Coordinates of C-alpha atoms and ligand atoms in Angstrom, one line a residue:
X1 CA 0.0 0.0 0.0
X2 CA 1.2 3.5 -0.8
X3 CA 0.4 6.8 0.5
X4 CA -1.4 9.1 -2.1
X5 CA 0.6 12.0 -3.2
X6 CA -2.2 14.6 -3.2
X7 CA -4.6 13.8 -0.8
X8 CA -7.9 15.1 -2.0
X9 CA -9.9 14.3 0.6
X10 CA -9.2 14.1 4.6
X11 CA -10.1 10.5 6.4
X12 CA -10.3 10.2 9.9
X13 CA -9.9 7.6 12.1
X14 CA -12.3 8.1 14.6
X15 CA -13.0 4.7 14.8
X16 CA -9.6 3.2 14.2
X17 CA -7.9 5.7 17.1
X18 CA -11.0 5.3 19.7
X19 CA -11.9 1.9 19.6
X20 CA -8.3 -0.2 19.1
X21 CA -9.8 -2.9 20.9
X22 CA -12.6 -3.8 18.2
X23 CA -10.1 -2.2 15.1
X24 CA -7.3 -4.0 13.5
X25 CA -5.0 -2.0 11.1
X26 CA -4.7 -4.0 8.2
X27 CA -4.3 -3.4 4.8
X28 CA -6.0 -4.4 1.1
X29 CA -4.6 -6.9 -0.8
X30 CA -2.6 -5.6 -3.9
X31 CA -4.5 -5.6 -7.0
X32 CA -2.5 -5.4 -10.1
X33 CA -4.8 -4.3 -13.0
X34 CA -8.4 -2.7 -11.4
X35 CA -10.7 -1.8 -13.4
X36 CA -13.9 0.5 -12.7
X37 CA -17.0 -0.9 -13.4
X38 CA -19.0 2.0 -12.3
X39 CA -18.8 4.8 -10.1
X40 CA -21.5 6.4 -8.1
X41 CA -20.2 10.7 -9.5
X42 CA -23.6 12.5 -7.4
X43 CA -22.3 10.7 -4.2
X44 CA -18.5 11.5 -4.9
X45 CA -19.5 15.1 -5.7
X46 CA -21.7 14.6 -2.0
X47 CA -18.6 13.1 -0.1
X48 CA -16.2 16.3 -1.3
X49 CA -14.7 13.7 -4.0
X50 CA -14.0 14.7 -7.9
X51 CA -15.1 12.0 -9.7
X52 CA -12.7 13.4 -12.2
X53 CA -9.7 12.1 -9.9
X54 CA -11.3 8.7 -8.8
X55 CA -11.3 7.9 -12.7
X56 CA -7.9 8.5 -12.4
X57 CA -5.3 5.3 -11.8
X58 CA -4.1 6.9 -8.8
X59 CA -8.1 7.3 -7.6
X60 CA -8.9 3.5 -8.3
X61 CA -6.1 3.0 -6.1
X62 CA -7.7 5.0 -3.5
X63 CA -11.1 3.2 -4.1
X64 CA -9.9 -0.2 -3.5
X65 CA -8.1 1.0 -0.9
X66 CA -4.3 0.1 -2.1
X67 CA -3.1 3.8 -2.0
X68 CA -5.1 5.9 0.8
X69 CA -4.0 8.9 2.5
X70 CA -1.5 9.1 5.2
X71 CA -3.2 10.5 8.0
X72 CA -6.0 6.8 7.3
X73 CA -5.4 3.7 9.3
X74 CA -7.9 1.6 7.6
X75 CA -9.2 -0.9 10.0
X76 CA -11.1 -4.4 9.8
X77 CA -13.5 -3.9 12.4
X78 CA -14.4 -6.7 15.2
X79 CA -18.2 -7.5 15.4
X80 CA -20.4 -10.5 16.8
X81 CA -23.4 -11.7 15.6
X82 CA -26.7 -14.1 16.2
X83 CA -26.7 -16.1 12.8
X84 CA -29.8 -17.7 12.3
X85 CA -30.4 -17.5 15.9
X86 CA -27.2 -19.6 16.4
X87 CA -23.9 -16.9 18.6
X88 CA -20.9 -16.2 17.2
X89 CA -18.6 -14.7 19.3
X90 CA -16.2 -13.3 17.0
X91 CA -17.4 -12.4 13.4
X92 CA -15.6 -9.2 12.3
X93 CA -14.9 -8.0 8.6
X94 CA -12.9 -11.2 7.0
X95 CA -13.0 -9.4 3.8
X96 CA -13.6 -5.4 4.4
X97 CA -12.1 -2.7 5.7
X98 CA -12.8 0.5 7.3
X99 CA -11.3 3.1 5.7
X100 CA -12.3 5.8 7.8
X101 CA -14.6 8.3 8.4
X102 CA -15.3 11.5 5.7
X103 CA -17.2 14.6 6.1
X104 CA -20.4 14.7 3.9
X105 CA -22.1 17.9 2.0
X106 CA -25.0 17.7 5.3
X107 CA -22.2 17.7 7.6
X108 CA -22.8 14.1 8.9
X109 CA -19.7 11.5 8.7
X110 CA -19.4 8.8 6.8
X111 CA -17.4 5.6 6.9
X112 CA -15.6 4.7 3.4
X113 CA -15.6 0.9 3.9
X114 CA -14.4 -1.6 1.6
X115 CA -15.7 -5.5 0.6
X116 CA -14.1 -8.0 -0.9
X117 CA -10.2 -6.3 -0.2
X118 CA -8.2 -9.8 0.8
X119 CA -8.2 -11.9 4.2
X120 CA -7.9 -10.3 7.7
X121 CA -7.2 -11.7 10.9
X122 CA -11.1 -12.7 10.7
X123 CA -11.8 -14.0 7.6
X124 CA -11.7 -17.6 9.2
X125 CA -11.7 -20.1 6.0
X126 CA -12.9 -17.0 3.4
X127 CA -11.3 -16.6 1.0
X128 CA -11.6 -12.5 2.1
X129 CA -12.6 -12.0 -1.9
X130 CA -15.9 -10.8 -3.4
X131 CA -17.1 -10.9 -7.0
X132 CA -18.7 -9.0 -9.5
X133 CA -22.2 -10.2 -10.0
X134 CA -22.9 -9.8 -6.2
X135 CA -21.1 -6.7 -5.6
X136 CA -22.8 -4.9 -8.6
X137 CA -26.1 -6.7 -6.7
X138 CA -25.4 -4.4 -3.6
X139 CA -24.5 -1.3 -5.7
X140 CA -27.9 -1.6 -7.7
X141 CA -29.9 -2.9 -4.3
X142 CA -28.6 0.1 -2.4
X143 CA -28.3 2.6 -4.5
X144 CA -32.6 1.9 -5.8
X145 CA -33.4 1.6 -2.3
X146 CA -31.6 4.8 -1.4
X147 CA -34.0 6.4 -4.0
X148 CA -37.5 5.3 -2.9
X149 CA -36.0 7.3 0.4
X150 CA -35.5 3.9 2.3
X151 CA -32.1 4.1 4.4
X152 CA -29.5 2.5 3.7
X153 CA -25.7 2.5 3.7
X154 CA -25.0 3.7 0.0
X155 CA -22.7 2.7 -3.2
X156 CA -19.9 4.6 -4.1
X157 CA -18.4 2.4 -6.9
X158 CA -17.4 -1.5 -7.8
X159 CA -14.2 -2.2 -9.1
X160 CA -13.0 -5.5 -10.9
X161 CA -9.8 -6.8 -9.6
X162 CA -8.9 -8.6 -12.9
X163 CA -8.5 -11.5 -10.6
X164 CA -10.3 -14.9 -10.6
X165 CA -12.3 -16.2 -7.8
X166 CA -12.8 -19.8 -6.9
X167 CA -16.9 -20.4 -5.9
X168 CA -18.7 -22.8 -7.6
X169 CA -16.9 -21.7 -11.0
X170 CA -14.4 -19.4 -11.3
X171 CA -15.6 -15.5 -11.0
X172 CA -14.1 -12.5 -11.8
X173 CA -13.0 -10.3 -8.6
X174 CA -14.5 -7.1 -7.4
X175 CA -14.1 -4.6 -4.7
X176 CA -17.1 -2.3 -3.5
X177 CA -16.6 0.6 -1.7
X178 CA -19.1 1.1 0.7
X179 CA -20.4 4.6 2.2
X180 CA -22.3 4.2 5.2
X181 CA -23.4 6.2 8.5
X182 CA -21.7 4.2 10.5
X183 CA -21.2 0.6 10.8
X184 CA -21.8 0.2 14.1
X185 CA -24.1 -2.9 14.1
X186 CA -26.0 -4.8 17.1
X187 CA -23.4 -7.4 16.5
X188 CA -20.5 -4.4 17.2
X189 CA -22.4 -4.5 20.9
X190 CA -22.7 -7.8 21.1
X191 CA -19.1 -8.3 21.1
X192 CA -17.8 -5.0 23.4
X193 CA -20.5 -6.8 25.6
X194 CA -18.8 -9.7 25.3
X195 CA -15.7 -8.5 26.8
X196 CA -16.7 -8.1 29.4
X197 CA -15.1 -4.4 29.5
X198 CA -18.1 -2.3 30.6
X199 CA -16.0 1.2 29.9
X200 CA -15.5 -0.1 26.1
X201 CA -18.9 -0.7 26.0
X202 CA -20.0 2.5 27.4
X203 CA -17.5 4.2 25.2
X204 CA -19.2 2.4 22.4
X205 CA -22.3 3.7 23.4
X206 CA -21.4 7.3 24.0
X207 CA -19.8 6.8 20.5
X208 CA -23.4 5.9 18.6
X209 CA -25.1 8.6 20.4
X210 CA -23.0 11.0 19.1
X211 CA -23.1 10.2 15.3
X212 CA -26.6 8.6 15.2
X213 CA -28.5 9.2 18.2
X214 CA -27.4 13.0 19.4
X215 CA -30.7 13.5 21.8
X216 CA -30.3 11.0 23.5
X217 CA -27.2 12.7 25.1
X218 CA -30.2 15.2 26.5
X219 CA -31.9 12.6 28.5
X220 CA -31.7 11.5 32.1
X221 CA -31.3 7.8 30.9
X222 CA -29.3 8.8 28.0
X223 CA -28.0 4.9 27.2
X224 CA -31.6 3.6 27.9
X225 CA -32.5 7.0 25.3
X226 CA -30.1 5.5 22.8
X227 CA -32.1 1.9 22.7
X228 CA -35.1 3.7 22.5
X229 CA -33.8 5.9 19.7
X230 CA -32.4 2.6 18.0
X231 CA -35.9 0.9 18.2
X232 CA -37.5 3.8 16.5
X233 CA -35.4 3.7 13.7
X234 CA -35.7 0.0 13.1
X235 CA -39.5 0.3 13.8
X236 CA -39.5 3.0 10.8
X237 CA -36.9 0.9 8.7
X238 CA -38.5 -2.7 8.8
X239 CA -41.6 -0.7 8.0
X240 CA -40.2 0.7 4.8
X241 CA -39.3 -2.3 4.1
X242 CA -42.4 -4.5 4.2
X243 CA -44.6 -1.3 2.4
X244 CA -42.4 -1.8 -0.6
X245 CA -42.1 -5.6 -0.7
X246 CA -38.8 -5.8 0.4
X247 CA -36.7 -9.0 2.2
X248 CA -33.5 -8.5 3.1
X249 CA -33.3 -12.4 3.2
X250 CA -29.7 -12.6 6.4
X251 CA -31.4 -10.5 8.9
X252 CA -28.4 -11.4 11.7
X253 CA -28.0 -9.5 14.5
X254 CA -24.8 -8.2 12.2
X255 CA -26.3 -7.1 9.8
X256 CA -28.8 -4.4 11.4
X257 CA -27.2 -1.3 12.2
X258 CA -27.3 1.3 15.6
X259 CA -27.9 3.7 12.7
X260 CA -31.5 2.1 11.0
X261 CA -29.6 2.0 7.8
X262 CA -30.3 -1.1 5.9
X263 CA -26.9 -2.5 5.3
X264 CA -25.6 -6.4 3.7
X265 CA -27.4 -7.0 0.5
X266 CA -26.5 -10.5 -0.1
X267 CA -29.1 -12.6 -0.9
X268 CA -32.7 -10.1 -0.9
X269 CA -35.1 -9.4 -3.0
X270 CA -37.8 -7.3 -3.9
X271 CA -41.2 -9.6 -4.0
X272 CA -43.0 -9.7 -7.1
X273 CA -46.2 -11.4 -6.6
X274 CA -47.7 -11.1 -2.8
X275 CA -46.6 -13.7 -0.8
X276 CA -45.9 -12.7 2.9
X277 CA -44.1 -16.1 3.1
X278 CA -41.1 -15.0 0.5
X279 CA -38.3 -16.6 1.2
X280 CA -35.3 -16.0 -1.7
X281 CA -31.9 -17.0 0.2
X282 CA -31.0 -20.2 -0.9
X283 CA -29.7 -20.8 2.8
X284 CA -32.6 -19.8 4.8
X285 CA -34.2 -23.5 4.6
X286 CA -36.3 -22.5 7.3
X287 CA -37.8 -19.5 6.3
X288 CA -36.6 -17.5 9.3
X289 CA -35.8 -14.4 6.8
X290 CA -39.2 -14.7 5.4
X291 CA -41.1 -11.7 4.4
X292 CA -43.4 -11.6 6.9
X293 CA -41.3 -12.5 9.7
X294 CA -39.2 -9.5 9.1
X295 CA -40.4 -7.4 12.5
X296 CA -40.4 -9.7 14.5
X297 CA -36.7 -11.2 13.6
X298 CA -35.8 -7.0 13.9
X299 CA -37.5 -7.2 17.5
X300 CA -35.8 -10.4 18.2
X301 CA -32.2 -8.5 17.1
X302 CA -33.1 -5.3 19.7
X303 CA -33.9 -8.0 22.6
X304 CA -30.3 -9.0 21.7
X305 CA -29.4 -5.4 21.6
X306 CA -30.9 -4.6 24.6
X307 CA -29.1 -7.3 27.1
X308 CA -25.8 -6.3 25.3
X309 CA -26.4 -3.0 27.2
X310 CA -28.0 -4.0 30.2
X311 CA -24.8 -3.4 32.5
X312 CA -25.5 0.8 31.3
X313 CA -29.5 0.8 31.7
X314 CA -29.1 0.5 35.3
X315 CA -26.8 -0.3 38.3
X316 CA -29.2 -2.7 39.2
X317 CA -29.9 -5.5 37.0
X318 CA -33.3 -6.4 37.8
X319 CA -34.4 -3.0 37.4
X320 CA -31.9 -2.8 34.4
X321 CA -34.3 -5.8 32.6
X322 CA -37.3 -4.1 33.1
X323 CA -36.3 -1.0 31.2
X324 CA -35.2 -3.1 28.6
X325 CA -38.2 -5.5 28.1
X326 CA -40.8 -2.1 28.2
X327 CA -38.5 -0.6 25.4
X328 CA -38.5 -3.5 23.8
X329 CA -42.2 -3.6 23.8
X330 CA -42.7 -0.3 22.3
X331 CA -41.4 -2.1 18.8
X332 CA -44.3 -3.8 18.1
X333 CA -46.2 -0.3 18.8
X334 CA -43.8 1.8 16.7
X335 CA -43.8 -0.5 13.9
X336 CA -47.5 -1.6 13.7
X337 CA -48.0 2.2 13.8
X338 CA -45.2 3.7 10.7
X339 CA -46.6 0.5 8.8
X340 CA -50.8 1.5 9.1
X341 CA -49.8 4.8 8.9
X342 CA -47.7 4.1 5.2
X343 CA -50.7 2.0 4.3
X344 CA -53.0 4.5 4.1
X345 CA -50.6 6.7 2.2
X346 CA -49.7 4.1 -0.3
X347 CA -53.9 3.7 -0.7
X348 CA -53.9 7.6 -1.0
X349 CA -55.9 8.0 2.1
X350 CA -56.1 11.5 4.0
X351 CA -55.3 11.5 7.5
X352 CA -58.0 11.9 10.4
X353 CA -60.4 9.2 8.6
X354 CA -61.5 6.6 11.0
X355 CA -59.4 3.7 11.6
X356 CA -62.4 1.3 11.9
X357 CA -63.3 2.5 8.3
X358 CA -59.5 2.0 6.7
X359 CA -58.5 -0.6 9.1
X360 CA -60.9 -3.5 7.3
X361 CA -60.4 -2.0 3.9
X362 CA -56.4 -2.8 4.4
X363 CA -57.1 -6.1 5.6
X364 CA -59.4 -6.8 2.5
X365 CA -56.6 -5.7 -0.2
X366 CA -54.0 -7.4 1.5
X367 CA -55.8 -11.0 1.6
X368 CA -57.4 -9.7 -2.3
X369 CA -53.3 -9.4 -3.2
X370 CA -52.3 -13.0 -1.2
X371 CA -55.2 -14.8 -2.4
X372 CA -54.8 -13.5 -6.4
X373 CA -50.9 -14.2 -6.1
X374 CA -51.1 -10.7 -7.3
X375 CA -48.0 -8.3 -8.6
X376 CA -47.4 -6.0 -5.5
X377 CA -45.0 -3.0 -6.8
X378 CA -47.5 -3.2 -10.1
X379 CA -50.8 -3.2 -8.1
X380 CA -49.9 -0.2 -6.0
X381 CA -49.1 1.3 -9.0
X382 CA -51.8 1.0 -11.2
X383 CA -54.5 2.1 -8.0
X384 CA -53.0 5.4 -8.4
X385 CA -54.9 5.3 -11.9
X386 CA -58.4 3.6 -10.1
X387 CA -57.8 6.8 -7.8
X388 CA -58.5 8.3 -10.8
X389 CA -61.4 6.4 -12.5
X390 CA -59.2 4.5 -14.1
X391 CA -59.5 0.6 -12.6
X392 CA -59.4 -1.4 -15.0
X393 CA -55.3 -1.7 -15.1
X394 CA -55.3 -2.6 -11.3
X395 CA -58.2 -5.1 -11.9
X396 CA -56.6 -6.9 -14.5
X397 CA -54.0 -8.0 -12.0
X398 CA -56.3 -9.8 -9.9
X399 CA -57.8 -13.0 -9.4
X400 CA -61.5 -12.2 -7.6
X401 CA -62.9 -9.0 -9.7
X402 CA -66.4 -9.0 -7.7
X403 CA -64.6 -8.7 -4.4
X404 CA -61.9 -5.9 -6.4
X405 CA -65.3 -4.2 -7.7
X406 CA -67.1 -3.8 -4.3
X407 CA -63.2 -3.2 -2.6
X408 CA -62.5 -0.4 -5.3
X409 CA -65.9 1.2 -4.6
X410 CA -65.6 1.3 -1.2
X411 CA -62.1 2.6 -1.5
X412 CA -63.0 5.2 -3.9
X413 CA -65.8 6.9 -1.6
X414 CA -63.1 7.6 1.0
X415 CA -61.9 10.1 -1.9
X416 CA -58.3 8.7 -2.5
X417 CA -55.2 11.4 -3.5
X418 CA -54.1 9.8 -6.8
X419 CA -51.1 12.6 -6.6
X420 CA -49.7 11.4 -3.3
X421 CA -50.0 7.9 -4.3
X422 CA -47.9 8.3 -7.6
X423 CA -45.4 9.8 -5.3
X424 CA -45.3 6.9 -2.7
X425 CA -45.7 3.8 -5.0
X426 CA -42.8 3.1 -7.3
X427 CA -42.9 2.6 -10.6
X428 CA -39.4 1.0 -10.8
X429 CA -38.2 -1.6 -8.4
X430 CA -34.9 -3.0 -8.8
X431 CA -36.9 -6.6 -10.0
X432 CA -35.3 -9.6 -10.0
X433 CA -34.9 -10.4 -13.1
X434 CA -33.6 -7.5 -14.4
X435 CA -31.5 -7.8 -12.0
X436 CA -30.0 -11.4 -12.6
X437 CA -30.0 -9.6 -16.6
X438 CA -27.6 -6.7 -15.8
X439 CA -25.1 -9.0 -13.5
X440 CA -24.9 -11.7 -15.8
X441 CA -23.9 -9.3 -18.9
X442 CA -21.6 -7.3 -16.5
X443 CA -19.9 -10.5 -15.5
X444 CA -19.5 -11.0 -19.2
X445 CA -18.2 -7.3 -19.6
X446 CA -21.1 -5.7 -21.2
X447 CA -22.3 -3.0 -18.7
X448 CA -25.2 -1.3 -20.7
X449 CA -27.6 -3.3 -19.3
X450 CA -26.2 -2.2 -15.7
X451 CA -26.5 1.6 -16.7
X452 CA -29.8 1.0 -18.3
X453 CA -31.3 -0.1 -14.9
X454 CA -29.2 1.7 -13.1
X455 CA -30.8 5.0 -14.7
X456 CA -34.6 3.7 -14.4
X457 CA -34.2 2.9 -10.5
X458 CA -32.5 6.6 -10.0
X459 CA -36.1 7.9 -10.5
X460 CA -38.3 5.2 -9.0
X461 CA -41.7 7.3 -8.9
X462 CA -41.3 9.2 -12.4
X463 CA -42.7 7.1 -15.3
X464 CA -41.0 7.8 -18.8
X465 CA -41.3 7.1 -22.1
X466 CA -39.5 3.5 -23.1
X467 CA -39.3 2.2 -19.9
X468 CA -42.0 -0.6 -20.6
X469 CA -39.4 -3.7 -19.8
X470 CA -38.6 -2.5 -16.2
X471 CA -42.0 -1.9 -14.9
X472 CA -43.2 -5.7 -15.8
X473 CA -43.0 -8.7 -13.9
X474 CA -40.4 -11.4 -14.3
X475 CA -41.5 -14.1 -17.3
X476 CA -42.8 -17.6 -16.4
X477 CA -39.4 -19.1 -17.9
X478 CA -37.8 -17.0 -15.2
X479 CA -39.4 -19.5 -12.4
X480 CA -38.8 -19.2 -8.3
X481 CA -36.1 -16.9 -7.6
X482 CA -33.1 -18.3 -5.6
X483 CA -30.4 -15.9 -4.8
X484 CA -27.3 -16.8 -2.4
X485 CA -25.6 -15.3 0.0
X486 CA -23.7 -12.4 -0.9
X487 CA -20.3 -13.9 -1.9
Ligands
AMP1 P1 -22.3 -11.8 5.7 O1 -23.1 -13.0 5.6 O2 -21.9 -11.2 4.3 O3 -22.9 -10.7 6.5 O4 -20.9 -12.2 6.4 C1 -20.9 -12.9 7.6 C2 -19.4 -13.0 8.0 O5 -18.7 -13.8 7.1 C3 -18.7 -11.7 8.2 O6 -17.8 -11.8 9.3 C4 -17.9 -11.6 6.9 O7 -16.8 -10.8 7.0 C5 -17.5 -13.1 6.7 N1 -17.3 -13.4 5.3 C6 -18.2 -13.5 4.3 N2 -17.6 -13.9 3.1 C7 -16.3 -14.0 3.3 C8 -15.2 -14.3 2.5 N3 -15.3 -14.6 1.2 N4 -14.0 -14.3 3.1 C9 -13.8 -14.0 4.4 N5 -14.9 -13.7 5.2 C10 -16.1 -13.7 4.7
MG2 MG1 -22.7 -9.0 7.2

């Protein structure tokens, strides 16, 4: 690794310097001929970085981490994590590295993080590489989710390695560079917990409060105001989620962040036909990861959360559980809440109407959408035009049009806001198919098909001309989507 001559841009390393005891300097393995597949120029230009200059051979270096600035210790970072309900003690970045922390245009920090940069001290029997296909998947996953306004740690670019990867056939090499909040995860508590060090822990704390959580500093409680502050987020995030059909498919205590940013696309998807028992990881046998079971695995991740910070809730442990199981608690309330509330937005509904009217009338659809196996991101869509008189493109997705007929009626008299609702149901979903498309012909070195959908999920709620291909659901021939974990 080499320092860059002209350093552009100045990384800290908050992280690196405060926390040694969860941070090991380490460095990215050497990559001989990168190549950038695509860079993410609006969220350079955000982050104070000329895209100009990260074109540049000396900027690839940068954004694969084999030439940073001198002032950066670049870090892989120590983490635990419940996977699949089953505790492991010591997870940790086997093939990432923190790079450190850069100022953003809103004057927040972010961490510059990369994946798939060699072995560290924790990549057990990894093989610390990542590949295209699935790299590219996070950079489209994230970067559509950022724009339907869901949070999420973002995309800054992917860049082949021009070295082969050994999975089930050999793969070309890729590194993404990550931009997130933070990644402070419940697994990160997990393990200062762990320790059994309760000043790293409350360090660690004092840390997430400050970048994510700054009123709960204000509060007479202020750890027991961080949980709290934590659960709201989630509440608000795992709602998001489930109003746009969304399964993140390796919900591990790992993978959910302090900051309610939706972070590890490996093997998700976006749902095409209804189905609240979606399962699309080819590892989640179970169905744990299931659609449906999404808020209540994130509840299940806070409970975890919470006894990693029992020790700082209270002196007392007893009364230190009871704080923690009524936070806890308020989840369900929170998230039952954001979701109702996005319901009746999605449906166009104004507010103050009386939840015993629009409470049945959600039930309905949602049992109308399961029973008809019908196209959710399309449906939503197309009742923006029954808003407006229009119904027969929504009834033509599903199954039982007498009960759609009466449901529509009903619906209608409540005087639904067409407007809002082409504003809150997408258009453009990052679908999986497509999806599966663009990877396979960027594996292959054609990247048009990458841009293409790239360019259509940048403006999820804005239908244009020639667009057709990307709102439509996947072909029969394209049969039950299997995706796998993000290697
Ligand atoms: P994930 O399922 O991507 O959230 O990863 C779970 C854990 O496995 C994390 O500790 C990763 O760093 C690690 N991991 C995943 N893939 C690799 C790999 N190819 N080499 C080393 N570690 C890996
Ligand atoms: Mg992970």
């Amino acid at each position: 690794m080499s320092d860059l001559a002209q350093s552009t841009v100045m990384f800290e390393g908050r992280f690196a310097r405060e926390f040694a005891e969860m941070a090991i300097p380490w460095r990215a393995e050497e990559v001989t001929d990168p190549q950038l597949l695509v860079l993410n120029e609006p969220l350079a230009t955000e982050l104070g970085l000329d895209p100009d200059f990260l074109r540049s051979p000396e900027g690839l270096l940068l954004l694969i981490g084999n030439a940073v600035p001198t002032e950066a210790t670049p870090v892989a970072q120590a983490y635990a994590g419940h996977q699949f309900g089953w505790y492991a003690p010591r997870l940790g970045d086997g093939r990432a590295l923190l790079l450190g922390e850069i100022m953003h245009v809103d004057g927040q920090r972010r961490d510059i993080h990369l994946k798939g940069s060699g072995r560290t001290p924790f990549a057990r029997n990894g093989d610390g590489l990542a590949v295209v296909g699935p790299m590219l998947r996070e950079y489209v996953v994230s970067e559509s989710m950022h724009a339907l306004g869901i949070p999420t740690t973002r995309s800054l670019a992917v860049v082949a390695t021009g070295r082969s990867v050994q999975r089930e056939t050999l793969l070309p090499g890729a590194v993404l560079t990550r931009v997130a909040s933070s990644h402070l995860r419940v697994g990160s508590f997990q393990y200062a917990r762990a320790t059994g060090d309760i000043d790293l822990l409350r360090r660690l704390a004092d840390y997430a409060i400050t970048r994510h959580h700054p009123a709960a500093a204000e509060a007479e409680n202020r750890y027991l105001a961080l949980f709290q502050s934590v659960i709201t987020v989630q509440a608000s995030l795992l709602a998001q989620w489930m109003l746009v059909g969304f399964v993140h498919g390796v919900m591990n205590t790992d993978n959910m962040t302090i900051s309610g940013e939706t972070i590890d696309y490996g093997p998700c998807a976006f749902m095409d036909a209804f189905d609240p028992a979606a399962v699309y990881s080819s590892i989640d046998e179970g169905g744990r990861y299931a659609y449906r079971n999404q808020p209540l695995v994130a509840e299940w991740n806070l409970a975890r959360l919470a006894e990693s910070l029992l020790p700082l809730l209270h002196d007392d442990q007893e009364q230190a559980v009871e704080l923690a199981v009524k936070a806890v608690g308020e989840f369900r309330r929170r998230y039952s809440a954001a979701w109702f509330a996005g319901m009746k937005a999605k449906l166009g509904l104004r507010e103050g109407l009386d939840d015993e009217v629009t409470s049945p009338l959600v039930d309905e659809l949602m049992a109308l959408l399961q029973e008809g196996q019908v196209d959710y991101t399309s449906f939503f869509r197309s009742l923006g035009q029954a808003a407006r008189g229009h119904a027969e493109p929504a009834r033509g997705l599903v199954l039982d049009l007498a009960a759609f007929d009466a449901w529509v009626e009903r619906w209608r008299a409540l005087d639904p806001d067409a407007d809002v609702m082409d504003r809150l149901n997408p258009i453009y979903i990052p679908r999986n198919h497509l999806v599966e498309e663009a990877l396979a012909a960027a594996t292959d070195g054609d990247l048009d098909p990458l841009k293409r959908l790239l360019e259509a999920l940048a403006s999820p709620f804005e239908e244009r001309p020639g667009l057709g291909r990307y709102t439509a659901a996947a072909p029969e021939s394209f049969g039950t989507y299997r995706t796998f974990c993000g290697t």
